[in-house]
Every structure is written in C-alpha cells, then in structure tokens.
Short mmCIF file of C-alpha atoms and ligand atoms in Angstrom, two decimals:
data_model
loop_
_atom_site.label_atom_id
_atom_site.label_comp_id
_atom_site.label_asym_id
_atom_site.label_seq_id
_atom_site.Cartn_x
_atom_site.Cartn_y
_atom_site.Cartn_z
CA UNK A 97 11.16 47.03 98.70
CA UNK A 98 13.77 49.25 100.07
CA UNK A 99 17.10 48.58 98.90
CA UNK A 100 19.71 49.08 101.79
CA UNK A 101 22.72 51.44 100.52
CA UNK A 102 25.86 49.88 101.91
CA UNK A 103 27.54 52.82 103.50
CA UNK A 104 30.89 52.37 102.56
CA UNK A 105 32.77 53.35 106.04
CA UNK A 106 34.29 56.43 105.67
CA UNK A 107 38.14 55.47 106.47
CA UNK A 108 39.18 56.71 109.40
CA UNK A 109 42.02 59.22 108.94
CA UNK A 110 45.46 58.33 109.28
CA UNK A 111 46.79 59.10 113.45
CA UNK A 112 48.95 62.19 113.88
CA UNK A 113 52.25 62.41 116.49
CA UNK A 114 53.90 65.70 116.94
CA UNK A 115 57.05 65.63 118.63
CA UNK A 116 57.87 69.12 119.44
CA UNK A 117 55.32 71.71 121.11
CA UNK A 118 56.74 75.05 120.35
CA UNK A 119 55.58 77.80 118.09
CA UNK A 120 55.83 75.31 115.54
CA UNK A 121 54.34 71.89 116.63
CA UNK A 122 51.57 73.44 118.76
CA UNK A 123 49.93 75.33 116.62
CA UNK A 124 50.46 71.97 113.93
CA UNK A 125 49.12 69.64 116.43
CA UNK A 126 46.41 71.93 116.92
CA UNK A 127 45.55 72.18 113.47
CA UNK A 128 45.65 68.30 112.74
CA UNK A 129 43.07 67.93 115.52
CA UNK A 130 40.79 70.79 114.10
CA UNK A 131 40.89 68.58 110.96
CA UNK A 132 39.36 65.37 112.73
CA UNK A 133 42.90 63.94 113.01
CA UNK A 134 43.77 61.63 116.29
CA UNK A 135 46.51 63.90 117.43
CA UNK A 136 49.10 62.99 120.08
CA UNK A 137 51.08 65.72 121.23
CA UNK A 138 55.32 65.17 122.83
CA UNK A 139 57.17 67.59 124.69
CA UNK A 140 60.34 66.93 126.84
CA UNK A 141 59.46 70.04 128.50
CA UNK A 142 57.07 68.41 131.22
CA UNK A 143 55.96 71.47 132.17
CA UNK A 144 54.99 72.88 128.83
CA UNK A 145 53.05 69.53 128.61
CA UNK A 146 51.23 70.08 131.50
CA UNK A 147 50.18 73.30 130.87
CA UNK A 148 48.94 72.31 126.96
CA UNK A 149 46.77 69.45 129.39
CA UNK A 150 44.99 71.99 130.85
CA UNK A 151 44.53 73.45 127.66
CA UNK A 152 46.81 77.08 128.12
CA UNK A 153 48.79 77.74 125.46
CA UNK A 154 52.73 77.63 126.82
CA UNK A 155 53.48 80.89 125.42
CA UNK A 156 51.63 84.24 124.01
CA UNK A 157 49.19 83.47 121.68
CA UNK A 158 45.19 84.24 122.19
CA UNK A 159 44.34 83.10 119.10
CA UNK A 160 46.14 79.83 119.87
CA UNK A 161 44.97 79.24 123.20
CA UNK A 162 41.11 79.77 122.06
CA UNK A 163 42.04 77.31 119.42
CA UNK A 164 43.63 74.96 122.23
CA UNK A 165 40.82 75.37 124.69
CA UNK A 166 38.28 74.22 121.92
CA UNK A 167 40.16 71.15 120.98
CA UNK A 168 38.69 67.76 122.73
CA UNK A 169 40.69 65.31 124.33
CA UNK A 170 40.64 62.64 122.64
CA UNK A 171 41.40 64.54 119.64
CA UNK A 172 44.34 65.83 120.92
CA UNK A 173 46.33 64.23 123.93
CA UNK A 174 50.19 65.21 124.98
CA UNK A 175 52.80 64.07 126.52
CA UNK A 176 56.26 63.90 127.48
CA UNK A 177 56.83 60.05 126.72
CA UNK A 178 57.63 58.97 123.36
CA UNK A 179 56.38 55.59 123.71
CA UNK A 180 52.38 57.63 123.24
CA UNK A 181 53.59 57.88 119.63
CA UNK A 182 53.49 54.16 118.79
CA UNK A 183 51.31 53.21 116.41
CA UNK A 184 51.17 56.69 114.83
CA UNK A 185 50.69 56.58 110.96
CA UNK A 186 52.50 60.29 110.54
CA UNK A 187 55.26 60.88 113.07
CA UNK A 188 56.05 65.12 112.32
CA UNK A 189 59.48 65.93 113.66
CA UNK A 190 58.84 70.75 114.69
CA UNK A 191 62.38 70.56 117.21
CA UNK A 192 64.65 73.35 117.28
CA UNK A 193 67.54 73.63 115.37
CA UNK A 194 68.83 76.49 116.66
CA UNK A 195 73.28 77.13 116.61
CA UNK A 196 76.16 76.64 119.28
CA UNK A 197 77.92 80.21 120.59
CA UNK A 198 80.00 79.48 117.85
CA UNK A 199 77.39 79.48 115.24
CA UNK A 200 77.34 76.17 114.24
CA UNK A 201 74.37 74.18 113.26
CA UNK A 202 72.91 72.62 116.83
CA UNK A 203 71.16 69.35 115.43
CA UNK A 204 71.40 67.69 118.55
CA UNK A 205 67.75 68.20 119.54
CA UNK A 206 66.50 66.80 115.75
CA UNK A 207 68.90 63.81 116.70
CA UNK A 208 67.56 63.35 119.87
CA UNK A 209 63.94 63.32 118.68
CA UNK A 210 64.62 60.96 115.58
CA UNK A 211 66.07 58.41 118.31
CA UNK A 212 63.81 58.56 120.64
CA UNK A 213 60.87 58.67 118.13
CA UNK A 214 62.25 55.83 116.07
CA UNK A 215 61.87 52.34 118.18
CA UNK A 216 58.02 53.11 118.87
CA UNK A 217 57.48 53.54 114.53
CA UNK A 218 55.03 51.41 113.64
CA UNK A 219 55.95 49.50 110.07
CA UNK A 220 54.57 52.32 107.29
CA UNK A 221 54.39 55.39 109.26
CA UNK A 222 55.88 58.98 107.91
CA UNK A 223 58.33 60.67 109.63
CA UNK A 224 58.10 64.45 108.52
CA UNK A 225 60.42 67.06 109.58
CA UNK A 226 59.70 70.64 109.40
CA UNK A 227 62.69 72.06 111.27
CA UNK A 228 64.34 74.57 109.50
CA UNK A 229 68.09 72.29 108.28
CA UNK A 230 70.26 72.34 105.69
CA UNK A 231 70.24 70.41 102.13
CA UNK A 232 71.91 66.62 103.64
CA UNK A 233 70.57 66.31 106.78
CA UNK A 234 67.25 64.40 105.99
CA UNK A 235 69.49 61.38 104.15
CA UNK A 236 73.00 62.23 106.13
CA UNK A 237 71.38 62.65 109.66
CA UNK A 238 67.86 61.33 109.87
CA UNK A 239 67.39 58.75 107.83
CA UNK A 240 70.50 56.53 109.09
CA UNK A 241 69.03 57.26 112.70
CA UNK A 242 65.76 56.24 112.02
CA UNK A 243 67.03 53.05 110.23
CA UNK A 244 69.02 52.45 112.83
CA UNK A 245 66.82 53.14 116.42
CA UNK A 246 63.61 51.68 114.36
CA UNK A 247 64.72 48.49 112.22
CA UNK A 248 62.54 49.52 109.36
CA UNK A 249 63.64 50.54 106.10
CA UNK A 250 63.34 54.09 104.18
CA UNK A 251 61.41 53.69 101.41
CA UNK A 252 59.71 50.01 102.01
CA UNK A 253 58.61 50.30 106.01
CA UNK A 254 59.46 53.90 107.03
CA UNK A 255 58.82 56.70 104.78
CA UNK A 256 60.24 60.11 105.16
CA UNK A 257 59.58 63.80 104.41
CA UNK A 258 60.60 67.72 104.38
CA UNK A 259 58.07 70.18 104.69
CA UNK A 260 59.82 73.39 106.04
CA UNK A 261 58.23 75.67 109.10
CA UNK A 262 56.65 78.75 107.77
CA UNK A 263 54.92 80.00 110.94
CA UNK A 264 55.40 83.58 111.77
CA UNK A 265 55.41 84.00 115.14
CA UNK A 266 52.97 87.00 116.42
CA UNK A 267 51.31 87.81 112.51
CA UNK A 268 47.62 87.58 112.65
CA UNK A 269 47.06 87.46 108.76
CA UNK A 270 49.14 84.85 107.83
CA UNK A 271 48.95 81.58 110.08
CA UNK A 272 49.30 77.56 109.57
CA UNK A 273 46.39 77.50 107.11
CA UNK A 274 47.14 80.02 104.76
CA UNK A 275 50.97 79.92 104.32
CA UNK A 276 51.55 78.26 101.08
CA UNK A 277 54.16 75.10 101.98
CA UNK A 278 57.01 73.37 100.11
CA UNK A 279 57.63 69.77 100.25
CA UNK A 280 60.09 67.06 99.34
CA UNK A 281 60.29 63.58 100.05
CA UNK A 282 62.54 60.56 99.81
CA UNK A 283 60.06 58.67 97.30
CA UNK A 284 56.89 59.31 95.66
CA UNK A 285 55.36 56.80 98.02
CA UNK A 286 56.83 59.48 101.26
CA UNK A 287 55.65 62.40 99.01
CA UNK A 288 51.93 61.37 97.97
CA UNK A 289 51.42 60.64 102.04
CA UNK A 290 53.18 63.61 102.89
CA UNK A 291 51.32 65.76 100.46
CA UNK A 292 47.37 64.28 101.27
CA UNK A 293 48.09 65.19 105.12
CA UNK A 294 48.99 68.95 104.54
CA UNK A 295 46.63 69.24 101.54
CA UNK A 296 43.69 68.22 104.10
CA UNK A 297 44.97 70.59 107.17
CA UNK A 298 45.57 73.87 104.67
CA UNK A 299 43.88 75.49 102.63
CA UNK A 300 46.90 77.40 100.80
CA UNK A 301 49.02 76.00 98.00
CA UNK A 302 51.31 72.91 98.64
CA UNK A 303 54.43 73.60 96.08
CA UNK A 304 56.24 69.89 95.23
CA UNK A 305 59.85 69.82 95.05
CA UNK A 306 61.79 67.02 93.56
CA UNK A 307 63.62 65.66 97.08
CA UNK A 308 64.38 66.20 100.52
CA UNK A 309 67.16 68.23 99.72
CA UNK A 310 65.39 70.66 97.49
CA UNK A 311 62.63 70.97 100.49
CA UNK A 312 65.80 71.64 102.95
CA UNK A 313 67.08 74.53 100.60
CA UNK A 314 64.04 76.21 100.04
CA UNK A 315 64.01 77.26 104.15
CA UNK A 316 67.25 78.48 104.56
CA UNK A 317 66.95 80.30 101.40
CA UNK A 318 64.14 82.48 102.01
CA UNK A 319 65.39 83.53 105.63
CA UNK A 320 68.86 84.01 104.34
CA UNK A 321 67.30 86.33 101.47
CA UNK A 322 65.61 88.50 104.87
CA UNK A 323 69.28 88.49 106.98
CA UNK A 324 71.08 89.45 103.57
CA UNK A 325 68.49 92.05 102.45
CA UNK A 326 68.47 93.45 106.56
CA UNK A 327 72.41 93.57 106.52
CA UNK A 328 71.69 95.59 103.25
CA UNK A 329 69.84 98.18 104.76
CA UNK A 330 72.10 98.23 107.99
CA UNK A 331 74.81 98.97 105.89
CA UNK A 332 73.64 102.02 104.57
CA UNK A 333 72.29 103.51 108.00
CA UNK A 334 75.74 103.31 109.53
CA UNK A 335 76.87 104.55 106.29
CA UNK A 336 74.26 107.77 105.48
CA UNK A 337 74.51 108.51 108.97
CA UNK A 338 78.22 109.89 107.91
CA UNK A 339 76.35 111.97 105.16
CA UNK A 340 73.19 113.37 107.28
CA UNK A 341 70.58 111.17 105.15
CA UNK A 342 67.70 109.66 106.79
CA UNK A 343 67.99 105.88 105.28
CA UNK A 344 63.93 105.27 106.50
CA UNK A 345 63.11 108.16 104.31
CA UNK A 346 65.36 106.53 101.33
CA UNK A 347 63.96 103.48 101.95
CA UNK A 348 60.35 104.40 101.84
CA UNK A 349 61.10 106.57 98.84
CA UNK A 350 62.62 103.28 97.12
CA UNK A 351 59.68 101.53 97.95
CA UNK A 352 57.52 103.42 95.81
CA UNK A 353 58.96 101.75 92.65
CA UNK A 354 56.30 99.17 91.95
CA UNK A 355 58.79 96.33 90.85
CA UNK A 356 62.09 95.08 91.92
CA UNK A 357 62.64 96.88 95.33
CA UNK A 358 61.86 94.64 98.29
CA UNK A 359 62.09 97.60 101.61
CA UNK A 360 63.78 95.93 104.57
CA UNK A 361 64.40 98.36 107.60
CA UNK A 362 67.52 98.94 109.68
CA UNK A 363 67.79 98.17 113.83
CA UNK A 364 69.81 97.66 116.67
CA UNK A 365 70.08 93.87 115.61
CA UNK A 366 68.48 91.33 113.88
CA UNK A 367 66.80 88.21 116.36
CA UNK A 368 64.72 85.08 116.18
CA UNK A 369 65.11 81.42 115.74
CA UNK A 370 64.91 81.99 112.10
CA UNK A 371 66.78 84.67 110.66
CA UNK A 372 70.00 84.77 112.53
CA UNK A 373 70.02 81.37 112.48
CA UNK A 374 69.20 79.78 109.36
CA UNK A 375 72.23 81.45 106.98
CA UNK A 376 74.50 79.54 109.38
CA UNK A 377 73.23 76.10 108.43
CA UNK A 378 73.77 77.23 104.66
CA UNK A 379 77.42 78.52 105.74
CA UNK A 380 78.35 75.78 107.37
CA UNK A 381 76.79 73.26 104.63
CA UNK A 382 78.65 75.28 101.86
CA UNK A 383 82.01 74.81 104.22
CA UNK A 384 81.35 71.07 104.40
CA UNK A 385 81.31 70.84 100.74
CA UNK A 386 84.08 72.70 99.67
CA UNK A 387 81.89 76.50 99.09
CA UNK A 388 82.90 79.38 101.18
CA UNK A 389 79.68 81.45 101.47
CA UNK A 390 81.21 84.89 102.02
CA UNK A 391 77.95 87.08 101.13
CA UNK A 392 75.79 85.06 104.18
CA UNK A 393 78.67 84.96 106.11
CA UNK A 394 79.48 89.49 105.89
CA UNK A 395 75.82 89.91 105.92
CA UNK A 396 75.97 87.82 109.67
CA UNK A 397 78.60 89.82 110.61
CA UNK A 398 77.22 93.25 109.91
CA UNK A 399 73.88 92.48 111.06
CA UNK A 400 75.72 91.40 114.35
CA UNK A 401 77.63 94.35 114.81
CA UNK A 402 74.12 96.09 114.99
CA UNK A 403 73.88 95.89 119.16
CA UNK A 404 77.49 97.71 119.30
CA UNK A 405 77.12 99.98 116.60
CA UNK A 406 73.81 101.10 118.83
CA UNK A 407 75.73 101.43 121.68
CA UNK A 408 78.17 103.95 119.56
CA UNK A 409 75.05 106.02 119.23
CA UNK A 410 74.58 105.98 122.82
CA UNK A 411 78.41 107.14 123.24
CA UNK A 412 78.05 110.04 121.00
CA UNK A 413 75.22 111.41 122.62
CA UNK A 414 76.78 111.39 125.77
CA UNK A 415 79.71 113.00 124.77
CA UNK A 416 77.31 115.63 122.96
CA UNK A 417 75.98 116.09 126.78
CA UNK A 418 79.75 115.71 128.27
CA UNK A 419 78.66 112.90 130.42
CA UNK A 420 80.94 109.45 130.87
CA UNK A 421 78.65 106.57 130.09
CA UNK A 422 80.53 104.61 133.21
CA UNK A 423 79.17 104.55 136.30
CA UNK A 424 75.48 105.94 134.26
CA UNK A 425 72.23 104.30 134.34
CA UNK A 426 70.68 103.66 130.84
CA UNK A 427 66.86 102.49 130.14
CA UNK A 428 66.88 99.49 127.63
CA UNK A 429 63.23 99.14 126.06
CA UNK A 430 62.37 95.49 125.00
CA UNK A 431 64.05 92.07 125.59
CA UNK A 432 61.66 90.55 122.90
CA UNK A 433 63.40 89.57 119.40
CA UNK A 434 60.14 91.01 117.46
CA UNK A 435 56.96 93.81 118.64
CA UNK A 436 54.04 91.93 120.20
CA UNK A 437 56.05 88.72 121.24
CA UNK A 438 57.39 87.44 124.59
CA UNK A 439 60.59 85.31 122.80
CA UNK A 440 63.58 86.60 123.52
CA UNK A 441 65.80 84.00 121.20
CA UNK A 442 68.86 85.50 119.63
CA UNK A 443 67.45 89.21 120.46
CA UNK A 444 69.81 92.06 120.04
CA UNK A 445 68.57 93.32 123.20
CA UNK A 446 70.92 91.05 125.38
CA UNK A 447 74.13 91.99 123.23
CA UNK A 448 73.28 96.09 123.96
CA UNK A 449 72.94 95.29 127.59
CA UNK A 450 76.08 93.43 127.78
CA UNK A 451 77.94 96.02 125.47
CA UNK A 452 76.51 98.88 127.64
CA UNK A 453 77.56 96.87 130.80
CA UNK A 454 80.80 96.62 129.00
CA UNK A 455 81.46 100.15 128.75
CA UNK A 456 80.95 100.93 132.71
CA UNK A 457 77.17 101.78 131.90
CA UNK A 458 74.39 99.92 134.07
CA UNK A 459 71.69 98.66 132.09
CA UNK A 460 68.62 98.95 133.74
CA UNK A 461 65.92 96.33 131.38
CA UNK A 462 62.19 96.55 131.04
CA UNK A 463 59.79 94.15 128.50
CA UNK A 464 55.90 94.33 129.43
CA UNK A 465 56.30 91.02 127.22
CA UNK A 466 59.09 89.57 129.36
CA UNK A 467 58.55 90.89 133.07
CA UNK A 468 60.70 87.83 134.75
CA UNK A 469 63.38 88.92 132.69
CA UNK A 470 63.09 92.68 133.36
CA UNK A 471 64.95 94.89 135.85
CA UNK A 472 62.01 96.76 137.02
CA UNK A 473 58.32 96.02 137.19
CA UNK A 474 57.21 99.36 134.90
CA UNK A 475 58.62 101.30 132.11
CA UNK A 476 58.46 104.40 134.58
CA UNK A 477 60.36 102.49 137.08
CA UNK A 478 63.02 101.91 134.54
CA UNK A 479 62.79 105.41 133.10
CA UNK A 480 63.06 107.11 136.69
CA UNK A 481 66.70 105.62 137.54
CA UNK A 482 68.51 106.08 133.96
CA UNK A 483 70.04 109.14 132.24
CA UNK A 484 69.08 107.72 128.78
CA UNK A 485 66.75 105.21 127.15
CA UNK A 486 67.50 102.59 124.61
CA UNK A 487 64.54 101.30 122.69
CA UNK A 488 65.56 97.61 121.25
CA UNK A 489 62.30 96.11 120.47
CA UNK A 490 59.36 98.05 118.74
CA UNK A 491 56.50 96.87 120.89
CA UNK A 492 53.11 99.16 120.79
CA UNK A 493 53.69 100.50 124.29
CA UNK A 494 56.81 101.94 123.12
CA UNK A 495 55.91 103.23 120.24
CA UNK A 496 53.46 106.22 121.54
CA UNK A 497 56.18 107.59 124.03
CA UNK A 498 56.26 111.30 123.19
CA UNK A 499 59.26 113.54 124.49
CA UNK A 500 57.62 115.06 127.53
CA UNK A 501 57.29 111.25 129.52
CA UNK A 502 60.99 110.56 128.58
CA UNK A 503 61.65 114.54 129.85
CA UNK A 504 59.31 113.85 133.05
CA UNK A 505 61.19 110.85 133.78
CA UNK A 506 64.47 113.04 133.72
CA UNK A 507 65.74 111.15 130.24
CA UNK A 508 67.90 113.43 128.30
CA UNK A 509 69.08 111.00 125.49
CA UNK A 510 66.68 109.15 123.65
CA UNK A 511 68.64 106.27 121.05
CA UNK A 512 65.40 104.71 118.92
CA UNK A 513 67.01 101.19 118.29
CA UNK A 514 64.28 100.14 115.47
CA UNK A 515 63.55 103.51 114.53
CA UNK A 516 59.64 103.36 115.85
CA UNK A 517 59.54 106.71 117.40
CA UNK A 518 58.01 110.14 115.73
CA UNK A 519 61.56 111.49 114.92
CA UNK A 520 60.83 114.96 114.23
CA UNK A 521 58.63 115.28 117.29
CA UNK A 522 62.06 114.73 119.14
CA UNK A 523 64.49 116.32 117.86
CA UNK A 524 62.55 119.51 118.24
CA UNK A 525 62.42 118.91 122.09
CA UNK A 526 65.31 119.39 124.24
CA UNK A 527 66.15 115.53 124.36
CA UNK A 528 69.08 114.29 122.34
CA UNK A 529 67.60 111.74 119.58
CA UNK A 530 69.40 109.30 117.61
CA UNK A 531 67.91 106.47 115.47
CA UNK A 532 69.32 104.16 113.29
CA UNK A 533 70.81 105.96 110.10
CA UNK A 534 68.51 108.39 111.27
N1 LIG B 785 64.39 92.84 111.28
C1 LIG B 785 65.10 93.98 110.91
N2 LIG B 785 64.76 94.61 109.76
C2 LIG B 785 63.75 94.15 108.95
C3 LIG B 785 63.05 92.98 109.34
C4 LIG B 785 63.38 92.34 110.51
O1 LIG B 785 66.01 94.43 111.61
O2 LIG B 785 63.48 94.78 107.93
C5 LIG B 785 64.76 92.15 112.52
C6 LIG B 785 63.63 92.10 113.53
O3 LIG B 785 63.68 93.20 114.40
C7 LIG B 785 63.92 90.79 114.28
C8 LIG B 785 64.59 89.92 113.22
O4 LIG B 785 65.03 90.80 112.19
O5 LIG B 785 64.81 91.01 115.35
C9 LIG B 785 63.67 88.87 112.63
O6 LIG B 785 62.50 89.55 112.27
P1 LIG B 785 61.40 88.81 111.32
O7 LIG B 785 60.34 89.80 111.03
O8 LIG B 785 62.07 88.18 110.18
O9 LIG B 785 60.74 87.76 112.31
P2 LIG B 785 60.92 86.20 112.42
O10 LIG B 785 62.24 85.81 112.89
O11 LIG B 785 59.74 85.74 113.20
O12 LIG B 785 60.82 85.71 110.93
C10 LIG B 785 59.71 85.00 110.50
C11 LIG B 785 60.28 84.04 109.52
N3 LIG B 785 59.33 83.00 109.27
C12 LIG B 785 59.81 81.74 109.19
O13 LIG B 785 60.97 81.47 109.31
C13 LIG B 785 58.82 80.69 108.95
C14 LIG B 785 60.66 84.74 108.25
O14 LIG B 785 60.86 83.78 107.22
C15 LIG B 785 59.62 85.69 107.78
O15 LIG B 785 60.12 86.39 106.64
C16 LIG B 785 59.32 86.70 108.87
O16 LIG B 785 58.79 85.93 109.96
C17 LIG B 785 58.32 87.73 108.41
O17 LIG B 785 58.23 87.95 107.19
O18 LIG B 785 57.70 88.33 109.28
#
C-alpha cells in the first residue's frame, strides 16, 4: 500500500513593488526577483523604464545589467504606472531625497511616491522606505500620507518600515547581498515582515533597531561620520600646505596605528547623493527641534569650499608662470562625483568649472564616463587647447598620465584635484604640480 504524502504547498512568497529604479531600487528589484520573488518594477522616468524592458541597465553597471539580462519576465516586470503595484504584499519606497540649492531636505519625490503608491495598497501590505531621511519623517511625513491617499490604517491594514540604502555605487566587493542592513519599524507586526523579506534576499547580517526613527538615524549618521571625517582631512591640506607637509604622507603614516585612526583623504570637493547630502537632513532636523548642529554644518562648509580652494591652486601656479588665468584655457579632468562612475550628482567638478569660468578662465571639460556632458570628445582634444589641467575625479584613465603627455600636449601646470597622480614623478619635470595639501 503506498501511502500518499500530502505535499504541503510550499506558500508562494509574498509579491514585491519597487517604486524607484535608480542605483538603489534596481539593483533591489533585481535582487527580489533572483530570490523567486514576483517583482514589479515603477519608474516615472518612462524612458529608464523602457530601457530596464529590454533588459539594459539605465546606467553603468556590467555586473547589474548581466544580472538584469538573466532575470525572466514574469519575475520581474516595470513600469511607469503605479496602478501595476496593486495587490503588492511589500510596497519598497528607493526615491531620491536629494536637497534644494539651498540645502534643504527635498522630500518632495518620497511624498510624491507615498501618494501615488498609496490608493492601489492592498489591505496588509508593507510599505518600506529605504531613502536615506531624517529621524520624523516615517511617522511626520509618510505615515499621515499613506493613511490618508490609502484609507487603511498603520499598524492594523498598512504596515510600515525603515531599512536605510547601503548600496555603494561602483564597489565590486561589497553589493546588495553582503552589506549588513539596519531596520526599524512602526510595530513588531511591520518589523517581523520587514525583517523575513531582507533576511531571504541577503545573506549579511540584518541589525534590529527599536523604531523607525532609530532606522532613520542610523543613515544619516554614518554618511555624516564620512563628510565630517573628509572636512577633517581637508582642513589640514589647506592648512600643511602653509607649512610644506605632504598631508597624504601624514595620513598614510597615521594609518599605520592599528586602532582608532580611520584615514579619509583630501580633494577638490566632496560629491554624491549621499555624503553631501545626508548631514543636511540631520542639520535641518536638529534646527526643527530646537539643536543647532554646528560641527555638520562647518564640516559642509569646508568641504564646500574645496572646488574654490582648488581653483586658488590653479591661481598660484599661474602667477608662479606670470600668466593671467583670464582669457586662458584650462583642462578639467572628470565630471563624475566618484572614479569608475558616470553620476555626476553634487560633483565638485561643476563648482571648479564655474569658479574657473568665474575668474575669466575657460574651462574646457572632458569625462570618458560622461561624454554628453564633456567639451571635447578625447582627453587629448581637451589637453591640446588648455594651458593647464585640472584633475577633479580620480578615474583609471587619469591616473597613469605621466608628465611627458601633459608636456606633449603643451600643459605647463598640472593641479591633481584628488591627489591620484605620481607626485614626485612631476615635480621633477618641468611642469608646475600642485595637489591637495600636497
Ligand atoms: N571623498 C573624499 N575623501 C575621502 C572619501 C571620499 O574627498 O576620503 C569624496 C569623493 O571624492 C566623492 C565623495 O567624497 O566625491 C563621496 O565619496 P564616497 O566614497 O563616500 O562615495 P559615495 O557617495 O558613493 O558614498 C557611498 C555611501 N554609501 C551609502 O550611502 C549607502 C557611503 O556611506 C559609503 O561610506 C561610501 O559609499 C564608501 O564607503 O565608499
């Protein structure tokens, strides 16, 4: 007699919406699908859509677009129309939050999303966010929205959770399943849903925090510990440059104590979504309550003076050469925030070539990464018209320029904005070289 074992059917897995197909929800969505998870994909950006339909990754990432180019459809389907998330059992929320001209928090796009995401909730679903925002916004800003646009309640119908970003945009050893994650909910119930989706997509530690607004801290934290410890290190390069001290060298002789040093490097300017964003959410929540963050709020400002302080080095050396910057031609290497990437949000690069444009120079730009935002199609191009060369971002190309192709290309003055170039190998050639508190 054979005795029939009831398969108990395996349940299927919860469905997945993604609102937000950047270098955060893509790679998310992505993910989820890998995992067996029914993923649907939203973008406002119709084109970005379209171009994740025919499975190419929107912006520079081969290891993403293999990923996307393996993923089926109907494990993964985008689009631009918010009504594909209904009936969705996790709704994650990976918009910008990026800040006004005037540096205040932008939350207009995580607005938008919540309200256009909210009337297609089905009763139960999760709403996560993982934009980078400040402690208050989940229960000041979200969660009256999504009571509001979607008629269920937090806590009973509608459950909600933080699980900060941590995606570093261009590193190949850490990515979306390694990065340990932080999360924080509005309820155990929100937490314990929130917690069995991540803990089945990664494979790293998922560290529980005690509410949203712990969760919402823990971001702006971490990237306000970078801006303050790069303002650090900016400082004293504008400083030791008044005392003839290489600050790289200091630095990397710092480093060799095996506890408590933590080596951050100076540059022409500090870019990103993250880092010269995020301490101006904590600024401005301090402000709102009644705290007056003056640390975050001097290390902004001197990491912000970077670009001009750059362009000082560029004055000196043409004074050293007796030339007028005005009316000169000057090289500026790299658009990109970071080496190896093609975003250019917040980059320093833009405030150098307005300062330099500023002072009567005529900035002459070249990115491999960002050629429809370059002057010229080649480096050499942009090398044969100037008198000097700028180097803002540290990509590879740049990095193995020796003195005789900046000589060949009639540059006399060389100013190495991240500090990437063989300095000795210049200043023993005929070029004028000047770093970065170097
Ligand atoms: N920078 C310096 N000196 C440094 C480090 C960076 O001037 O010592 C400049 C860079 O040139 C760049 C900007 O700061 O313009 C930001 O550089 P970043 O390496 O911090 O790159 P991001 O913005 O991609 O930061 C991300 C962040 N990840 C998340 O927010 C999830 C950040 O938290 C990480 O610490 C960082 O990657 C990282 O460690 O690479």
């Amino acid at each position: 007699m054979t005795t029939k074992i009831k398969k108990t059917p395996k349940k299927a897995l919860p469905t997945v919406a993604v609102v937000g197909l950047g270098y955060v929800g893509l790679p998310l969505a992505i993910s989820a699908a890998e995992h067996g998870y029914k993923v649907t994909g939203i973008d406002r950006d119709l084109e970005k859509v379209l171009s994740i339909k025919s499975r190419e990754a929107p912006y520079l990432d081969k290891d993403l677009n293999d990923k996307l180019k393996a993923i089926s459809a109907e494990n993964f389907e985008v689009s631009d129309n918010y009504r594909h998330i209904a009936g969705a059992d996790i709704v994650i929320l990976c918009v910008p939050t990026p800040v006004h001209e005037n540096h205040l928090p932008n939350l207009e796009p995580l607005e938008q999303a919540t309200r256009s995401a909210a009337p297609y909730l089905k009763r139960g679903a999760t709403v996560i966010v993982e934009s980078t925002i400040n402690p208050g916004v989940c229960e000041t800003i979200v969660l009256p929205i999504l009571e509001e646009y979607s008629g269920l309640i937090p806590g009973e119908s509608v459950y909600l959770a933080h699980c900060p970003e941590r995606i570093n945009p261009g590193d190949t050893e850490w990515s979306i399943d390694n990065i340990p994650r932080v999360l924080g909910a509005l309820d155990m119930k929100s937490l314990s849903r929130a917690y069995k989706f991540y803990s089945s997509i990664i494979e790293a530690p998922i560290h529980l925090l005690n509410n949203l607004a712990e969760a919402e801290a823990v971001k702006v934290v971490e990237n306000s510990f970078r801006d303050i410890n790069i303002a650090f290190v900016n400082e004293l390069a504008m400083s030791f440059s008044h005392l003839g001290i290489d600050v790289v060298n200091v630095i990397e002789a710092a480093s060799t104590k095996p506890f408590a040093f933590l080596p951050h490097y100076p540059g022409c300017g500090v870019g990103g979504h993250c880092i010269p964003v995020d301490p101006y959410y904590l600024i401005e929540c301090g402000r709102q309550n009644g705290f007056s963050h003056q640390f975050l709020s001097l290390a902004r400002s001197i990491n912000n003076r970077m670009p001009r302080y750059t362009v000082d080095r560029l004055h000196e050396a043409f004074a050293e050469k007796g030339w007028e910057l005005k009316g000169s031609k000057v090289a500026v290497l790299g658009l990109s925030y970071k080496p190896g990437v093609d975003d250019v949000r917040e980059s320093p690069s833009f405030s150098i070539i307005k300062e330099i444009s500023r002072r009567g120079g005529i900035p002459v730009a070249f990115d491999p990464y960002v050629l429809e935002k370059s002057d010229t199609k080649s480096l050499s191009e942009a090398l044969t018209s100037s008198k000097a060369a700028v180097i803002a971002t540290a990509h590879e190309d740049f990095q193995s320029l020796m003195p005789k192709y900046f000589l060949d290309h009639g540059i006399q003055v060389v100013i190495d904005g991240r500090n990437c170039l063989p300095k000795e190998r210049f200043l023993t050639s005929s070029l004028i070289y000047k770093g970065i508190g170097r």
